[in-house]
Amino acid sequence: MANHEPHVIAELQNVWKSYGELMALYGLDLEVRAGEVLAILGPNGAGKTTTVNLLLGLAKPLQGSVRVFGCAPDDSRSRTRVGAMLQISAVPQTLRVAELVELFSSYYPDPLALAETLRIAGLEGLEKRPFGQLSGGQRQRVLFALSICGDPELLYLDEPTTGLDVEARRALWQQIRTFVERGRSVVLTTHYLEEADALADRIILLNEGRSIAEGSPTMIKARVTGRRIRCRTRLHTSEIDCIPGVKSVEALDGTIEILTSRAEPVVRELLMRDGELSDLEVIGAALDDAFLALTNKKEAA
Amino acid sequence: MTTTAQSVATPMDGKSRSLTRIFTLEAKYELLKLLRMPAYAIPTVMFPLLFYVFFGLVFGGGRMAGPINMSTYLLATYGAFGVIGASLFGFGVGVAIERGQGWMLLKRATPMPPLAYFTAKIFMALTFSLIIVLGLFALAAIFGGVTMPVSAWLSLAAVLIAGALPFCAFGLALGYFCGPNSAPAIVNLLYLPLAFLSGLWIPVQALPGLLQNLAPALPPYHFSQLALAQIGASAGPAPWVSILYLAVFTALSLGLALFGYRRDEGKTYG
């Protein structure tokens, strides 16, 4: 697949969407390619859930087209080939894990075996537990199980780890990876930058209903021209600010933090001006920085 | 993009799902879900039975005019009361809660036929209605000394259970227009006064004159008069009038529910 023309399995073309007076998407274009994990990354209110709902046919665009597997998204021919994990608060509390999976499996023409679904979702041993007696992490894994039980070719995960602790989040990531290994495609929305970085092949950065950047996690990181220099120095921030290449300077508890496009000339200059400079660190900008820089740039424009 | 999304579509090759299986499982789990919920199952079944014991049996005994005694008369009206309760709470409150939780949204994202969800709820309401009717019949026959020809028992049971349908439709409409938290209160505020004003607790003839004139405007009144007609105790309009009234009531409720269902399509949760 990697050497071929990307095979598009779902797409939004120039999609506009509003809720009453509130505009949610401004002419969004997006394509999902076979076999990829696409992360839609953005802050709350960026339009991530709206995008997923449009792709699932749960909402209709004001304008523009939505196609999934060549069909309308609410066509049962496309619905039988997709699965979805949505942000919902609860499922019937008194039904047991295996019963819920059995019920959802019946909707699909060629579902996974119950044992396989439970294995991938990490629910072995919880089959007989009513949903109401599960922990938060276990509940998310049940919703994940319901989304994959039909063995979908395309899986939507709408903020799958929101509200989970670090351990439960990493466990779910592992389960998502297990499913992706089957050669399936995934659309993941998240406001956790680390999550997009850990799971995605490609990231679309969404802010206020517009796509503001798109590319591999590495490319997105490269978009912020940046390295971060940390050190202790007697130099004043205003003095550092004058050094060519410095984009911003901040003083934090005696430590100076500098953002720059290229670290080496700035470090050379710093050492020349302050021979006693200590605790020097140069860090590549994390995805968080890229994210902040890109969303802020948009606001400034 | 040169590859079109068009070329990816393939028909479902050979494999197919069983609609019978979907409908059966949906109904089975709808029923199991509520039977395992004592807070729903116990009041829904016990309230009509308890009311019947208090008003139909303890106060019972031959104070009605004509050949029909109170225990027999109130068997029909508390039957209607129980069936309406099961329909409004099981259907109406159930739909409101499942919309609020997002369970319905999750189901709409699957290839589940929407009809499977609704027929399961109808099946559940009919099953609870049957349980209530059988419970009332047992009380009436064993403790109330109620005797009727077998055909009257059967036709009363049939009318009572069929009467669940218009109130399922009404419950569905309420489910689309009530929030998940307010639904139980709103349904109670409609259910209890409507039951009283329609003569389900005490015979409509025993209500004050003004209320007696109001009763024929209310859906539960027509339901109960149809039930009473099966035991020769109806003092209401001809059965076809009540049937027509309930048919229109059902159609209006379904229309309202359909409007709510469509409205949900343009909406998201959370």
XYZ file of C-alpha atoms in Angstrom:
571
model
C 0.000 0.000 0.000
C 2.789 2.398 0.906
C 4.197 2.558 -2.631
C 0.894 3.185 -4.322
C -1.249 6.222 -4.817
C -3.067 6.709 -1.522
C -6.340 4.897 -1.583
C -9.027 7.212 -0.248
C -11.779 5.449 1.679
C -13.594 8.424 3.177
C -13.605 12.120 2.442
C -15.090 15.474 3.250
C -15.081 18.006 0.423
C -15.566 21.668 1.195
C -17.839 20.890 4.116
C -19.581 23.691 5.968
C -21.525 22.976 9.099
C -23.333 25.159 11.586
C -25.427 24.621 14.674
C -27.964 27.390 14.490
C -26.003 30.633 14.539
C -22.792 28.914 15.550
C -20.480 28.002 12.697
C -18.687 24.705 13.384
C -16.778 23.980 10.158
C -15.619 26.377 7.455
C -15.201 24.507 4.168
C -13.208 21.600 5.556
C -11.482 19.177 3.182
C -10.279 15.914 4.606
C -9.453 12.492 3.283
C -8.906 9.201 5.048
C -6.543 6.777 3.336
C -6.667 3.001 3.564
C -4.455 1.578 6.290
C -3.577 4.849 8.001
C -4.197 6.185 11.471
C -5.324 9.764 10.976
C -5.434 11.975 14.039
C -7.659 15.033 14.068
C -6.028 17.171 16.674
C -7.374 20.350 18.142
C -8.579 22.172 21.229
C -12.146 21.865 22.534
C -14.635 23.380 20.141
C -12.340 23.006 17.121
C -14.897 20.884 15.259
C -13.402 17.428 15.844
C -16.583 15.711 17.026
C -18.592 17.472 14.321
C -16.201 16.058 11.718
C -16.650 12.534 13.081
C -20.436 12.920 13.242
C -20.481 14.041 9.611
C -18.344 11.068 8.568
C -20.752 8.790 10.446
C -23.823 10.366 8.913
C -25.053 11.441 12.352
C -25.096 15.044 11.195
C -25.740 16.561 7.799
C -23.468 19.191 6.259
C -24.851 22.604 5.478
C -22.906 22.461 2.246
C -20.282 20.164 0.744
C -20.048 16.444 0.269
C -19.302 13.519 2.568
C -18.504 10.117 1.063
C -17.536 6.938 2.884
C -16.582 3.859 0.844
C -18.144 5.563 -2.141
C -21.549 5.856 -0.461
C -23.440 8.368 1.615
C -22.264 7.994 5.222
C -25.680 6.915 6.515
C -26.029 4.239 3.838
C -26.071 0.781 5.428
C -23.474 -0.326 2.840
C -20.962 2.023 4.428
C -22.257 1.648 7.984
C -21.534 -2.099 7.977
C -17.879 -1.315 7.170
C -17.249 1.244 9.889
C -17.210 1.214 13.683
C -17.392 4.112 16.084
C -16.383 4.894 19.627
C -18.214 8.073 20.560
C -18.115 10.314 23.594
C -21.137 8.976 25.388
C -21.710 8.898 29.098
C -23.251 5.482 29.572
C -24.749 2.370 28.096
C -27.493 0.385 29.862
C -26.020 -0.324 33.282
C -27.590 -3.717 33.842
C -26.377 -5.399 30.659
C -23.205 -7.473 30.922
C -20.076 -6.972 28.845
C -20.542 -10.124 26.737
C -24.226 -9.313 26.163
C -23.441 -5.828 24.878
C -20.785 -7.199 22.517
C -23.127 -9.961 21.331
C -25.854 -7.414 20.590
C -23.589 -5.068 18.622
C -21.930 -7.967 16.786
C -25.334 -9.005 15.433
C -25.590 -5.730 13.475
C -22.657 -6.623 11.192
C -22.399 -9.168 8.385
C -19.017 -10.572 9.359
C -18.231 -9.761 12.988
C -15.228 -10.842 15.001
C -15.707 -13.815 17.298
C -16.730 -12.722 20.803
C -13.500 -14.064 22.300
C -11.429 -12.144 19.730
C -13.237 -8.868 20.427
C -12.749 -9.338 24.173
C -9.086 -10.186 23.678
C -8.318 -7.126 21.540
C -10.194 -4.826 23.924
C -8.540 -6.361 26.998
C -11.829 -7.423 28.541
C -11.076 -11.080 29.192
C -12.453 -12.147 32.558
C -15.003 -9.279 32.604
C -17.558 -10.940 30.289
C -20.166 -11.405 33.006
C -19.714 -8.014 34.678
C -22.639 -5.565 34.296
C -21.581 -2.300 32.671
C -22.633 -0.348 35.772
C -20.029 -2.151 37.893
C -17.026 -1.332 35.700
C -14.295 1.236 36.302
C -13.891 4.218 33.982
C -11.082 2.565 32.059
C -13.026 -0.670 31.704
C -16.059 1.234 30.435
C -13.979 2.896 27.743
C -12.662 -0.534 26.769
C -16.254 -1.795 26.444
C -17.075 1.129 24.150
C -13.918 0.283 22.225
C -15.033 -3.365 22.004
C -18.437 -2.253 20.652
C -16.675 -0.180 18.001
C -14.472 -3.021 16.724
C -16.765 -6.041 17.140
C -18.056 -5.695 13.558
C -14.448 -5.968 12.310
C -14.749 -2.568 10.607
C -12.391 -1.498 7.831
C -12.578 2.039 9.168
C -12.741 2.814 12.865
C -13.642 6.212 14.354
C -12.392 6.969 17.844
C -13.757 10.253 19.177
C -11.518 11.309 22.059
C -11.183 7.729 23.261
C -9.041 8.429 26.317
C -10.625 11.616 27.651
C -10.956 11.366 31.409
C -8.724 8.307 31.768
C -5.652 8.180 33.978
C -2.233 7.692 32.427
C -2.186 3.947 32.954
C -5.654 3.346 31.479
C -4.787 5.651 28.577
C -1.644 3.705 27.713
C -3.552 0.431 27.986
C -6.149 1.673 25.514
C -3.400 2.871 23.153
C -2.039 -0.664 23.168
C -5.481 -2.025 22.320
C -5.860 0.478 19.490
C -2.470 -0.609 18.121
C -3.511 -4.263 18.305
C -6.514 -3.427 16.166
C -4.496 -1.334 13.688
C -2.131 -4.270 13.169
C -5.008 -5.975 11.385
C -4.436 -3.481 8.554
C -7.439 -1.343 9.406
C -7.830 2.424 9.091
C -8.511 4.661 12.038
C -9.704 8.232 12.449
C -8.816 9.403 15.917
C -9.794 12.727 17.418
C -7.944 13.956 20.426
C -6.835 17.053 22.230
C -3.915 15.125 23.694
C -0.935 15.921 21.517
C 0.980 13.026 22.973
C -1.799 10.708 21.868
C -1.710 11.854 18.246
C 2.080 11.556 18.286
C 1.940 8.050 19.768
C -0.696 6.602 17.448
C -1.023 8.552 14.224
C 0.633 8.266 10.821
C -0.806 11.602 9.828
C -2.183 14.535 11.787
C -4.680 17.186 10.810
C -4.610 20.142 13.111
C -8.046 21.671 13.477
C -8.791 25.007 15.051
C -12.082 26.898 15.047
C -13.527 24.808 12.263
C -10.559 25.069 9.905
C -7.661 22.797 9.104
C -4.536 24.783 9.942
C -1.840 22.161 9.376
C -1.567 18.662 8.024
C 1.254 16.154 7.863
C 3.172 13.447 9.676
C 3.793 14.006 13.389
C 7.413 14.855 12.469
C 6.307 17.382 9.874
C 3.896 18.984 12.281
C 6.678 19.279 14.816
C 8.954 20.796 12.191
C 6.346 23.429 11.442
C 7.217 25.097 14.665
C 10.655 26.310 13.768
C 11.965 25.473 16.982
C 14.290 24.456 19.685
C 14.028 25.332 23.306
C 17.113 26.426 25.254
C 17.107 26.368 29.031
C 19.901 27.686 31.230
C 20.864 29.712 34.290
C 22.518 32.993 33.434
C 23.151 36.433 34.850
C 22.144 37.973 31.517
C 18.988 40.015 31.533
C 16.044 38.819 29.413
C 15.997 42.072 27.454
C 19.647 41.514 26.568
C 18.966 37.940 25.391
C 16.040 39.131 23.354
C 18.449 41.169 21.199
C 20.486 38.106 20.167
C 19.728 37.309 16.498
C 17.512 34.217 16.047
C 15.825 34.436 19.445
C 12.062 34.294 19.116
C 11.066 34.605 22.729
C 12.610 34.667 26.195
C 11.005 33.824 29.471
C 12.394 33.786 33.002
C 11.098 31.060 35.298
C 12.405 30.698 38.871
C 15.923 31.782 37.969
C 15.948 29.681 34.798
C 15.784 31.330 31.418
C 13.853 29.663 28.627
C 14.524 30.700 25.045
C 12.651 29.679 21.898
C 14.672 29.825 18.712
C 14.764 28.411 15.208
C 18.390 27.288 15.427
C 20.006 26.588 18.763
C 23.754 26.605 17.935
C 24.395 30.280 17.094
C 22.294 31.387 20.044
C 24.136 29.091 22.466
C 27.507 30.334 21.104
C 26.423 33.928 21.650
C 25.120 33.192 25.148
C 28.371 31.513 26.202
C 30.382 34.410 24.804
C 28.410 36.939 26.806
C 28.218 34.909 30.037
C 31.118 32.565 30.757
C 29.472 31.429 33.993
C 26.283 30.261 32.308
C 25.153 26.918 33.820
C 22.576 24.121 33.586
C 22.422 24.418 29.795
C 19.777 22.280 28.077
C 18.644 22.232 24.438
C 15.317 20.523 23.803
C 13.486 19.814 20.561
C 10.074 21.381 20.601
C 7.453 18.846 21.607
C 4.212 18.474 19.735
C 2.601 20.565 22.440
C 4.745 23.511 21.391
C 3.927 22.993 17.745
C 0.305 22.888 18.640
C 0.367 26.046 20.699
C 2.452 27.926 18.170
C 0.167 26.989 15.289
C -3.096 27.705 17.070
C -1.773 31.000 18.418
C -0.530 32.066 15.001
C -4.041 31.536 13.725
C -5.486 33.731 16.445
C -2.976 36.495 15.735
C -3.780 36.477 12.008
C -6.405 12.878 -5.050
C -6.598 10.679 -8.130
C -8.142 7.521 -6.712
C -11.814 8.103 -6.232
C -13.683 6.925 -3.208
C -16.184 5.437 -5.642
C -14.077 2.446 -6.607
C -13.854 1.134 -3.079
C -17.495 0.175 -2.727
C -18.074 -3.557 -2.935
C -21.262 -5.417 -2.296
C -21.362 -7.510 0.841
C -19.869 -10.658 -0.568
C -21.823 -13.706 0.502
C -21.799 -12.855 4.195
C -24.974 -11.382 5.515
C -26.435 -10.610 8.880
C -29.688 -12.038 10.122
C -32.434 -9.482 10.696
C -34.334 -12.000 12.798
C -31.329 -12.329 15.052
C -30.970 -8.543 15.412
C -34.646 -8.099 16.301
C -34.604 -11.047 18.712
C -31.458 -9.990 20.548
C -32.590 -6.380 20.704
C -35.907 -7.437 22.296
C -34.271 -9.931 24.645
C -31.795 -7.412 26.020
C -34.354 -4.627 26.235
C -36.428 -6.871 28.487
C -33.470 -8.185 30.495
C -32.163 -4.659 30.985
C -35.395 -3.578 32.710
C -36.094 -6.810 34.575
C -32.681 -6.410 36.212
C -33.569 -2.880 37.267
C -35.659 -3.256 40.446
C -36.232 0.492 40.631
C -38.159 0.209 37.384
C -39.608 -3.286 37.423
C -41.027 -3.329 40.966
C -43.008 -0.056 40.973
C -44.239 -0.600 37.413
C -45.730 -3.966 38.280
C -46.560 -3.444 41.972
C -48.318 -0.051 41.916
C -51.333 -1.175 39.852
C -51.562 -4.397 41.868
C -51.399 -2.550 45.210
C -53.928 0.062 44.107
C -56.236 -2.708 42.987
C -55.881 -4.440 46.343
C -56.731 -1.227 48.226
C -59.542 0.119 46.068
C -60.784 -2.951 44.242
C -60.581 -5.614 46.948
C -60.527 -3.938 50.364
C -63.263 -1.456 49.409
C -64.590 -3.815 46.716
C -67.851 -5.723 46.878
C -70.930 -4.872 44.877
C -71.447 -1.148 45.326
C -71.805 -0.467 41.604
C -75.208 -0.283 39.995
C -76.150 -3.297 37.913
C -74.674 -6.758 37.829
C -71.036 -5.586 37.855
C -69.400 -5.245 41.273
C -66.545 -2.899 42.110
C -63.877 -5.631 42.077
C -64.754 -6.487 38.499
C -65.147 -2.890 37.324
C -61.832 -1.768 38.789
C -60.064 -4.810 37.345
C -60.551 -3.189 33.930
C -59.588 0.327 35.007
C -56.521 -0.642 37.066
C -55.538 -2.906 34.197
C -55.580 0.163 31.955
C -53.701 2.138 34.624
C -50.929 -0.486 34.802
C -50.579 -0.856 31.053
C -50.353 2.910 30.530
C -47.677 3.139 33.236
C -45.550 0.383 31.706
C -45.814 2.040 28.292
C -45.114 5.609 29.350
C -42.251 4.781 31.719
C -40.670 1.913 29.790
C -40.897 3.690 26.485
C -40.952 7.398 27.259
C -38.501 7.605 30.116
C -36.362 4.862 28.516
C -35.993 6.789 25.264
C -35.324 10.085 27.064
C -32.566 8.508 29.167
C -30.969 6.653 26.274
C -30.973 9.807 24.171
C -29.380 11.725 27.025
C -26.685 9.162 27.661
C -25.771 8.974 23.986
C -26.679 5.272 23.813
C -29.127 6.048 21.037
C -26.530 8.083 19.153
C -24.082 5.180 19.366
C -26.752 2.821 18.009
C -27.584 5.213 15.195
C -23.921 5.081 14.152
C -24.196 1.312 13.677
C -25.995 -0.481 10.840
C -28.742 -1.508 13.278
C -32.151 -1.065 11.576
C -33.823 1.716 13.654
C -37.018 -0.333 13.679
C -35.256 -3.021 15.744
C -34.774 -0.540 18.592
C -38.426 0.523 18.607
C -39.968 -2.930 18.187
C -37.826 -4.133 21.101
C -39.293 -1.393 23.272
C -42.831 -2.259 22.130
C -42.177 -5.920 22.922
C -40.928 -4.917 26.360
C -44.018 -2.754 27.054
C -46.340 -5.562 25.909
C -44.524 -8.072 28.128
C -44.769 -5.833 31.198
C -48.432 -5.227 30.361
C -49.032 -8.976 30.224
C -47.345 -9.457 33.604
C -49.486 -6.715 35.155
C -52.713 -8.046 33.623
C -51.992 -11.601 34.768
C -51.191 -10.357 38.261
C -54.446 -8.398 38.448
C -56.452 -11.326 37.093
C -54.970 -13.640 39.724
C -55.827 -11.189 42.525
C -59.344 -10.692 41.170
C -60.089 -14.382 40.753
C -58.499 -15.578 43.991
C -59.207 -12.746 46.449
C -61.947 -10.728 44.747
C -64.241 -13.594 43.893
C -64.554 -12.150 40.405
C -66.248 -14.590 38.061
C -66.718 -14.033 34.341
C -67.071 -16.222 31.276
C -63.693 -17.313 29.869
C -64.375 -15.251 26.741
C -64.709 -12.084 28.868
C -61.385 -12.746 30.641
C -59.704 -13.282 27.299
C -61.164 -10.282 25.513
C -60.422 -8.044 28.509
C -56.808 -9.229 28.520
C -56.508 -8.689 24.764
C -57.903 -5.138 24.896
C -55.739 -4.200 27.880
C -52.538 -5.428 26.234
C -53.377 -3.899 22.849
C -54.002 -0.635 24.701
C -50.272 -0.441 25.350
C -49.705 0.588 21.726
C -51.206 4.119 21.699
C -49.393 4.883 24.945
C -46.110 3.522 23.613
C -46.492 6.018 20.776
C -47.247 8.816 23.248
C -44.312 7.711 25.423
C -42.041 7.801 22.397
C -43.084 11.372 21.640
C -42.442 12.350 25.272
C -39.065 10.600 25.090
C -38.027 12.893 22.258
C -39.140 16.081 23.963
C -38.102 15.502 27.597
C -34.595 15.684 28.960
C -33.234 12.547 30.599
C -33.461 14.058 34.081
C -36.848 15.697 33.777
C -38.535 12.818 31.948
C -39.606 10.782 35.025
C -41.123 13.863 36.663
C -42.890 15.040 33.501
C -44.276 11.571 32.813
C -45.554 11.299 36.399
C -47.145 14.742 36.177
C -49.062 13.630 33.094
C -49.710 10.034 34.048
C -51.176 10.382 37.528
C -53.636 13.271 36.868
C -54.684 11.758 33.528
C -55.359 8.428 35.231
C -57.454 10.037 37.945
C -59.380 12.363 35.601
C -60.116 9.485 33.209
C -61.709 7.422 35.957
C -59.005 4.791 36.311
C -58.760 5.049 40.105
C -62.386 5.567 40.947
C -65.180 5.072 38.408
C -65.770 8.085 36.219
C -69.409 8.192 37.403
C -68.136 8.892 40.913
C -66.211 12.011 39.792
C -67.723 15.490 40.223
C -69.934 16.564 37.303
C -67.444 18.974 35.769
C -64.742 16.308 35.692
C -67.165 13.773 34.268
C -67.644 16.105 31.311
C -63.900 16.563 30.907
C -63.068 12.831 30.952
C -64.124 12.020 27.356
C -61.429 14.424 26.133
C -58.669 12.246 27.637
C -56.981 9.250 25.983
C -56.941 6.949 29.067
C -60.717 7.399 29.357
C -61.258 5.893 25.904
C -58.843 3.071 26.615
C -60.616 2.206 29.871
C -64.075 2.409 28.289
C -62.975 -0.091 25.640
C -61.738 -2.395 28.419
C -64.971 -1.916 30.380
C -66.996 -2.741 27.262
C -65.490 -6.240 27.374
C -67.177 -6.876 30.703
C -70.373 -5.024 29.847
C -69.642 -2.074 32.099
C -68.915 0.758 29.670
C -70.918 3.910 30.184
C -68.973 5.725 27.482
C -69.292 6.253 23.748
C -69.698 3.467 21.202
C -66.473 1.418 20.905
C -65.755 2.669 17.383
C -65.628 6.250 18.695
C -63.008 5.307 21.288
C -61.045 3.272 18.741
C -61.064 6.206 16.324
C -60.042 8.571 19.101
C -57.101 6.326 20.087
C -56.084 5.860 16.438
C -55.875 9.625 15.956
C -54.046 9.988 19.278
C -51.531 7.325 18.146
C -51.020 8.977 14.771
C -50.458 12.398 16.336
C -48.003 10.934 18.851
C -46.068 9.120 16.139
C -45.960 12.278 14.037
C -44.546 14.196 16.969
C -42.033 11.412 17.690
C -40.936 11.380 14.045
C -40.392 15.132 14.204
C -38.234 14.621 17.299
C -36.304 11.796 15.655
C -35.553 13.923 12.602
C -34.606 16.868 14.799
C -32.022 14.657 16.535
C -30.262 14.062 13.217
C -29.060 17.639 13.151
C -27.885 17.508 16.734
C -24.870 16.259 18.622
C -24.336 15.309 22.197
C -21.249 16.269 24.138
